[in-house]
Structures are given as C-alpha cells and as structure tokens.
Coordinates of C-alpha atoms in Angstrom, one line a residue:
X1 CA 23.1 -33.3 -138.2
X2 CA 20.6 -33.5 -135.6
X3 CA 21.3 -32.9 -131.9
X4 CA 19.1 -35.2 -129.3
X5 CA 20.5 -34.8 -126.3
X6 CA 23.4 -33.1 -124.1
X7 CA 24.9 -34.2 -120.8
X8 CA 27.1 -32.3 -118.6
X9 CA 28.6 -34.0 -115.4
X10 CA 31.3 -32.1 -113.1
X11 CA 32.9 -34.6 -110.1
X12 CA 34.2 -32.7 -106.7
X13 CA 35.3 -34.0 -103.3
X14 CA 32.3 -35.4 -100.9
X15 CA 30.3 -32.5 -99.9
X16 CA 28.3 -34.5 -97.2
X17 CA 25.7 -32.5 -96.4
X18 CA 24.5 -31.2 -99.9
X19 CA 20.9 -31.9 -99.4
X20 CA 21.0 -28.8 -96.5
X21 CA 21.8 -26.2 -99.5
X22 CA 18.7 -26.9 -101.4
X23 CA 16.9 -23.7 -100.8
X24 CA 20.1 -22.0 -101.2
X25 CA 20.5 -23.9 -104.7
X26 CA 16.7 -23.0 -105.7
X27 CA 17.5 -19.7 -105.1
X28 CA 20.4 -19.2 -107.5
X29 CA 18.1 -21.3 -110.1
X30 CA 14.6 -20.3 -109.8
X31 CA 15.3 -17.8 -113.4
X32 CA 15.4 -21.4 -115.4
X33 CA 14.1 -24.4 -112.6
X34 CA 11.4 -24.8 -110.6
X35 CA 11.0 -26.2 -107.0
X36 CA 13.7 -28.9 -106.5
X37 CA 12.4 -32.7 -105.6
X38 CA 14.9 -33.3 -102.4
X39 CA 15.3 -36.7 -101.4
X40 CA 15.0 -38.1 -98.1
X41 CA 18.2 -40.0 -98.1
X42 CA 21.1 -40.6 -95.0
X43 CA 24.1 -38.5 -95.5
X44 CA 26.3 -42.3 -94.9
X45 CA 24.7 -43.5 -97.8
X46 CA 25.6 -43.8 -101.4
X47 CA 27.6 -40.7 -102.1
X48 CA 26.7 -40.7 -105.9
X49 CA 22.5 -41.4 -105.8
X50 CA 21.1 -37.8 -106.4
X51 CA 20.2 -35.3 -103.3
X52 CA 18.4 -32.5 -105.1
X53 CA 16.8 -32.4 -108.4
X54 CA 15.6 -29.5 -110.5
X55 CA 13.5 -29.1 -113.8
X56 CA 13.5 -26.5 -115.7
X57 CA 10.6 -24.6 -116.4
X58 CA 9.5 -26.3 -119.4
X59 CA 11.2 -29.3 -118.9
X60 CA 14.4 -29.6 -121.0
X61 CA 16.7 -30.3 -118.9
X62 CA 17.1 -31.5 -115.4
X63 CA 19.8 -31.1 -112.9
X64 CA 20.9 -33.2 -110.2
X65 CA 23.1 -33.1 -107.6
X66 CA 24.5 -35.6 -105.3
X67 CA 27.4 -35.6 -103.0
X68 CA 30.1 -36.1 -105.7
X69 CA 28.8 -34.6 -108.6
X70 CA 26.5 -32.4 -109.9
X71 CA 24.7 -33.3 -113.4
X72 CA 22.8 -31.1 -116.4
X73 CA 21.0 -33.4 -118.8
X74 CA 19.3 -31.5 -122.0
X75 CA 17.3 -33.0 -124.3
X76 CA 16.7 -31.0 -127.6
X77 CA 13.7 -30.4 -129.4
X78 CA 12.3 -27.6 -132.3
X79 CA 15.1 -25.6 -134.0
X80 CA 17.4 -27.1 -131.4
X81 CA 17.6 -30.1 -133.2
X82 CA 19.2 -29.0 -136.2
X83 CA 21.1 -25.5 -134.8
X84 CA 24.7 -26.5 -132.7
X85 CA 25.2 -22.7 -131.6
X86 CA 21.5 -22.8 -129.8
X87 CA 22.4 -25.9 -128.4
X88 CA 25.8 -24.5 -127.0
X89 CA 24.4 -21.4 -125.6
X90 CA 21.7 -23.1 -124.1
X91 CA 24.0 -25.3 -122.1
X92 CA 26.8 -22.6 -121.5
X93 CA 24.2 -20.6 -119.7
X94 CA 23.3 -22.7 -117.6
X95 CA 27.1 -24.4 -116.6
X96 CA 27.9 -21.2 -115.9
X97 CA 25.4 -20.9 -113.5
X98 CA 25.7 -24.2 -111.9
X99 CA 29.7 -23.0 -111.7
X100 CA 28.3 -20.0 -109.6
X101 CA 26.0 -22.1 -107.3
X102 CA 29.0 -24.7 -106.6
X103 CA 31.3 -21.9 -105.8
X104 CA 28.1 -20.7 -103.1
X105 CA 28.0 -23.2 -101.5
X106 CA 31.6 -23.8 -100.8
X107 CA 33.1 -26.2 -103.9
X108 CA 36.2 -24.1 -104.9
X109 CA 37.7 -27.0 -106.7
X110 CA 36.9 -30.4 -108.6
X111 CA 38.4 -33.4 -109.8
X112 CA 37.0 -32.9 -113.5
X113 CA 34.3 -32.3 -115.8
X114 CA 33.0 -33.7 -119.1
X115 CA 30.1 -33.2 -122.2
X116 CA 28.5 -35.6 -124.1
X117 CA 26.6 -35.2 -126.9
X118 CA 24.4 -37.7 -128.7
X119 CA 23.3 -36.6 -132.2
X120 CA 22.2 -38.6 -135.5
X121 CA 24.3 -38.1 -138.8
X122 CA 22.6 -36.8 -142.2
X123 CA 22.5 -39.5 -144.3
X124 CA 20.5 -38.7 -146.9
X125 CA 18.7 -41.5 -149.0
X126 CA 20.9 -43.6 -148.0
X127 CA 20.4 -46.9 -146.4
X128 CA 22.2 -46.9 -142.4
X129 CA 24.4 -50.4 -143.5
X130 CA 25.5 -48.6 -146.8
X131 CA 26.6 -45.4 -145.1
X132 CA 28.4 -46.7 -142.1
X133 CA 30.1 -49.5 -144.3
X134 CA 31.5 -46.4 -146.1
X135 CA 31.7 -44.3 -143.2
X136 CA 34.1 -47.1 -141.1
X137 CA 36.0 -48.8 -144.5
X138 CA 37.2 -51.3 -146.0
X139 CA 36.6 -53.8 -143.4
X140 CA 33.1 -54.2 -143.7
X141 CA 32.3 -53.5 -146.7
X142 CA 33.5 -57.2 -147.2
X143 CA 30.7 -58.0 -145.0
X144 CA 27.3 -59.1 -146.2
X145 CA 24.8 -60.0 -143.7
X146 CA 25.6 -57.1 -141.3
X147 CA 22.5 -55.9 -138.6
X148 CA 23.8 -53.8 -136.8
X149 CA 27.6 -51.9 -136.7
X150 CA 29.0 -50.0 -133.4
X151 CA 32.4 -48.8 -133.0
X152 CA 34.4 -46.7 -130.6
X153 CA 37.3 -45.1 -130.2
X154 CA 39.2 -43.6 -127.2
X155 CA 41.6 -40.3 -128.2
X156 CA 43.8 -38.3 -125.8
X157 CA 44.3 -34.3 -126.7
X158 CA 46.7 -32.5 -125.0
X159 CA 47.6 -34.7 -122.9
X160 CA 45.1 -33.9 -120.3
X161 CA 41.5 -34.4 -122.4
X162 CA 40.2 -37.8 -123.5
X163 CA 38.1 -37.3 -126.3
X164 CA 35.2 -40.5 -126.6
X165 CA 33.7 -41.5 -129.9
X166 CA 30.8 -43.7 -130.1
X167 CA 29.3 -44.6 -134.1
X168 CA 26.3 -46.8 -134.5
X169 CA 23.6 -47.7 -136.6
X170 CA 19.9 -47.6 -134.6
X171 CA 16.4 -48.7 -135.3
X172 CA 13.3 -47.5 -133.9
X173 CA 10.3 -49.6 -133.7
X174 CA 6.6 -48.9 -132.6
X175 CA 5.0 -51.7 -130.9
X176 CA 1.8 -52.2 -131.7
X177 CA 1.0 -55.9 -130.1
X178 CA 2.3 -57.6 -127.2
X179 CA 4.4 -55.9 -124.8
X180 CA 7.3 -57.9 -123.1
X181 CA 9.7 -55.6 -121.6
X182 CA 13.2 -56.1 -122.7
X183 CA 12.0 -58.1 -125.6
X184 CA 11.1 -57.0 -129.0
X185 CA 8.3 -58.9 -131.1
X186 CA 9.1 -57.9 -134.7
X187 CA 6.3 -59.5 -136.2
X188 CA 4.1 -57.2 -134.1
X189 CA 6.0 -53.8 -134.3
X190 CA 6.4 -51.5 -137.3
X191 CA 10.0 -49.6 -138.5
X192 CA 9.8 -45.8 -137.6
X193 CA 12.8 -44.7 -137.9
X194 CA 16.9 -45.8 -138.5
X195 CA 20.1 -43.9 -139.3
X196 CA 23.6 -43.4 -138.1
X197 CA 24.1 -41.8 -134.5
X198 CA 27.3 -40.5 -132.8
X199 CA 27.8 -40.2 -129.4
X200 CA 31.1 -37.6 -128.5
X201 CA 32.1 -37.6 -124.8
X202 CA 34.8 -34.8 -124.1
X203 CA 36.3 -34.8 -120.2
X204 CA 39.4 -33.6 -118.9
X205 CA 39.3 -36.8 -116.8
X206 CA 42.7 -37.8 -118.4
X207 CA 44.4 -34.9 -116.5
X208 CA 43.3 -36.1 -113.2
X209 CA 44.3 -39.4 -113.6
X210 CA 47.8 -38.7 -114.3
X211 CA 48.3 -35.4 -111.8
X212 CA 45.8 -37.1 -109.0
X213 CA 45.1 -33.1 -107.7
X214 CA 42.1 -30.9 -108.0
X215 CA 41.9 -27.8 -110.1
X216 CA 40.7 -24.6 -109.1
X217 CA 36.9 -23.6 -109.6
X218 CA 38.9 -20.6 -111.5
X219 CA 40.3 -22.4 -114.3
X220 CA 36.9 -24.3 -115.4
X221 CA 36.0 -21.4 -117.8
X222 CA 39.3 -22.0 -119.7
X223 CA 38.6 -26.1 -119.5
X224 CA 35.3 -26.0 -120.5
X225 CA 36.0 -23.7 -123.2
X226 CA 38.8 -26.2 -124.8
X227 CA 36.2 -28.7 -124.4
X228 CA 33.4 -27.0 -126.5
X229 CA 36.1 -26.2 -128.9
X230 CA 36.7 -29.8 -129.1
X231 CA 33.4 -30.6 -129.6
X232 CA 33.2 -28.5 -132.3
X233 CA 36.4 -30.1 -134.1
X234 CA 35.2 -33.4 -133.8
X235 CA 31.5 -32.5 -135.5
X236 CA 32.7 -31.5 -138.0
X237 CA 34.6 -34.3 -139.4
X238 CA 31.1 -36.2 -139.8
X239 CA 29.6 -33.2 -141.8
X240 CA 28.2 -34.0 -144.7

C-alpha cells in the first residue's frame, strides 16, 4: 500500500480573534514551521476561511487555522510512502503539538476531530477494472464496459465514531498538447499511471451529533488514539 496524503481537522467554538495569537502560535511551532502567512481578513467575516498558515520547514505539511478549526494536511513522499508507522508518528507529533498550542491559547474543549487518509492499494499486475470488480463483487463483474468504479460506505463504531470509506479506480494522464482547464484531450495526453485508491475518513463527529456538548481538551489523547487504532483496523482489510 502506498500512503499519499494525511489530513487532520479538529472543529472548536468561534475563537474570534485567532489571527491576534499568531506570534504566540509561531512560537510553540517554530521546531517544525516556519514564519506563518497571516491574513488580512475582518474578524465578522467567514468564520471558517483560514487566519494563520504555517509550512513546515521542508514543506510537507501545512497547517491552518481559522476561527472554527484548526487543520494539518501531510503529503507523503520517500520511505513515507510505503511505511504506515512513519506516517503515524510523523502526524502524532505534530497533533500533539497543535493540542498544546490550542490549549495556550485558551481552547479547552472542541466539538470533534477527524483523520483522513488517502492511499493507493497494491495491485500487482493487475489491471484497476479486474481488481476492483473482484475487490467490490459480484455485481459488477456482470458488467462489461466499465470506466471507471467509485463506491462508499458510511460505518458507525461505538456509537460515537463514523468511520468513511471511499474505493475508486484513478487515472493519471500527462498532457502533452492543448491545455483547457477542466477538460481533458485524450488524443493529446499520454497514460502515467492507474490503480485502486482508498480514501478512510475516521471522526468522532457521530458523538457530537447525538450528545450536542463539547468534550474536554483532556480526553483528545484517548479519542485520537481510538481513531488511529481504527485506522489501522480498517487498512488492514485491503492488505494484500
């Protein structure tokens, strides 16, 4: 299996004036990010659009925060790619740390958190169509003139996690003649890769829904814990 990219997204109650703790944020960073890119925007306007942004150092991953949530993105490259328990420290790290700045500068509590991870299946030699016919059942392996396959499911654990499966077949092409965005010329652009990707989205969103009250900033390491293991769980059934 190989790991692309990791997204971590934690929602609280409006913290208004969240562009005012960016040098206290850089601060409690600077080990892993660089100089944060604040924007200029009003505190009255759109609560979710991004306040202060960080890169790291050699541009991995990015954090964001706005006045509802804050947000790690992680893109994977090297032995990243193929290793899940690089992948997980990597990311733990850093939650952890964005779990210390949050509780700095005054969130004690959220509404919830999720991870999602997009990663492509091994499928050998095999052709996507084949594999995923196989992969999905007997349903469309009826089918013969198949493209393109997507399918996702929505599972509750626990009664307080949703867990959010995503299977697809995807092509890459490289364009080599015109260039319309949003449109793809085929007779101009050459096949570089295809496969089987999964995208698994793990939130305790389901929780919140039905209870309607925030959790205490002391209970994430337990939450986010369960959700890595969940993770894990779920991998594992598309091992080859």
């Amino acid at each position: 299996m190989e790991f692309v990219q990791a997204q971590f997204s934690l929602k609280y109650e409006p913290h208004m004036k969240i562009r005012r703790n960016a040098n206290q944020i850089e601060d409690l960073l600077k080990e892993h990010y660089g100089v944060p890119q604040v924007m200029p925007i009003p505190d009255d306007f759109a609560a979710e659009a991004p306040r202060v942004v960080f890169t790291s150092h050699k541009a991995h991953s990015q954090i964001s925060f706005s006045q509802i949530s804050v947000d790690l993105t992680v893109n994977f490259d090297g032995e990243y790619r193929n290793n899940f328990e690089l992948t997980k420290s990597y990311i733990q790290k850093r939650v952890y740390l964005l779990k210390q700045v949050l509780n700095d500068i005054g969130i004690k509590e959220y509404y919830f958190f999720g991870l999602t991870y997009n990663a492509r299946l091994d499928i050998g030699k095999d052709k996507p169509l084949e594999y995923i016919k196989t992969l999905l059942g007997d349903n469309l392996s009826k089918e013969e003139n198949l493209y393109e396959v997507l399918q996702r499911v929505a599972l509750v654990e626990e009664k307080k996690f949703f867990v959010n499966q995503q299977v697809s077949t995807f092509r890459e092409y490289q364009n080599s003649g015109k260039n319309i965005p949003n449109l793809l010329d085929f007779s101009n652009s050459k096949l570089i890769s295809e496969g089987v990707s999964i995208s698994l989205d793990i939130n305790n969103r389901y929780s919140f829904l039905y209870k309607g009250t925030n959790t205490k900033m002391q209970e994430f390491d337990v939450e986010f814990e369960k959700i890595y293991s969940l993770m894990e769980q779920n991998f594992k059934k598309w091992e080859r």
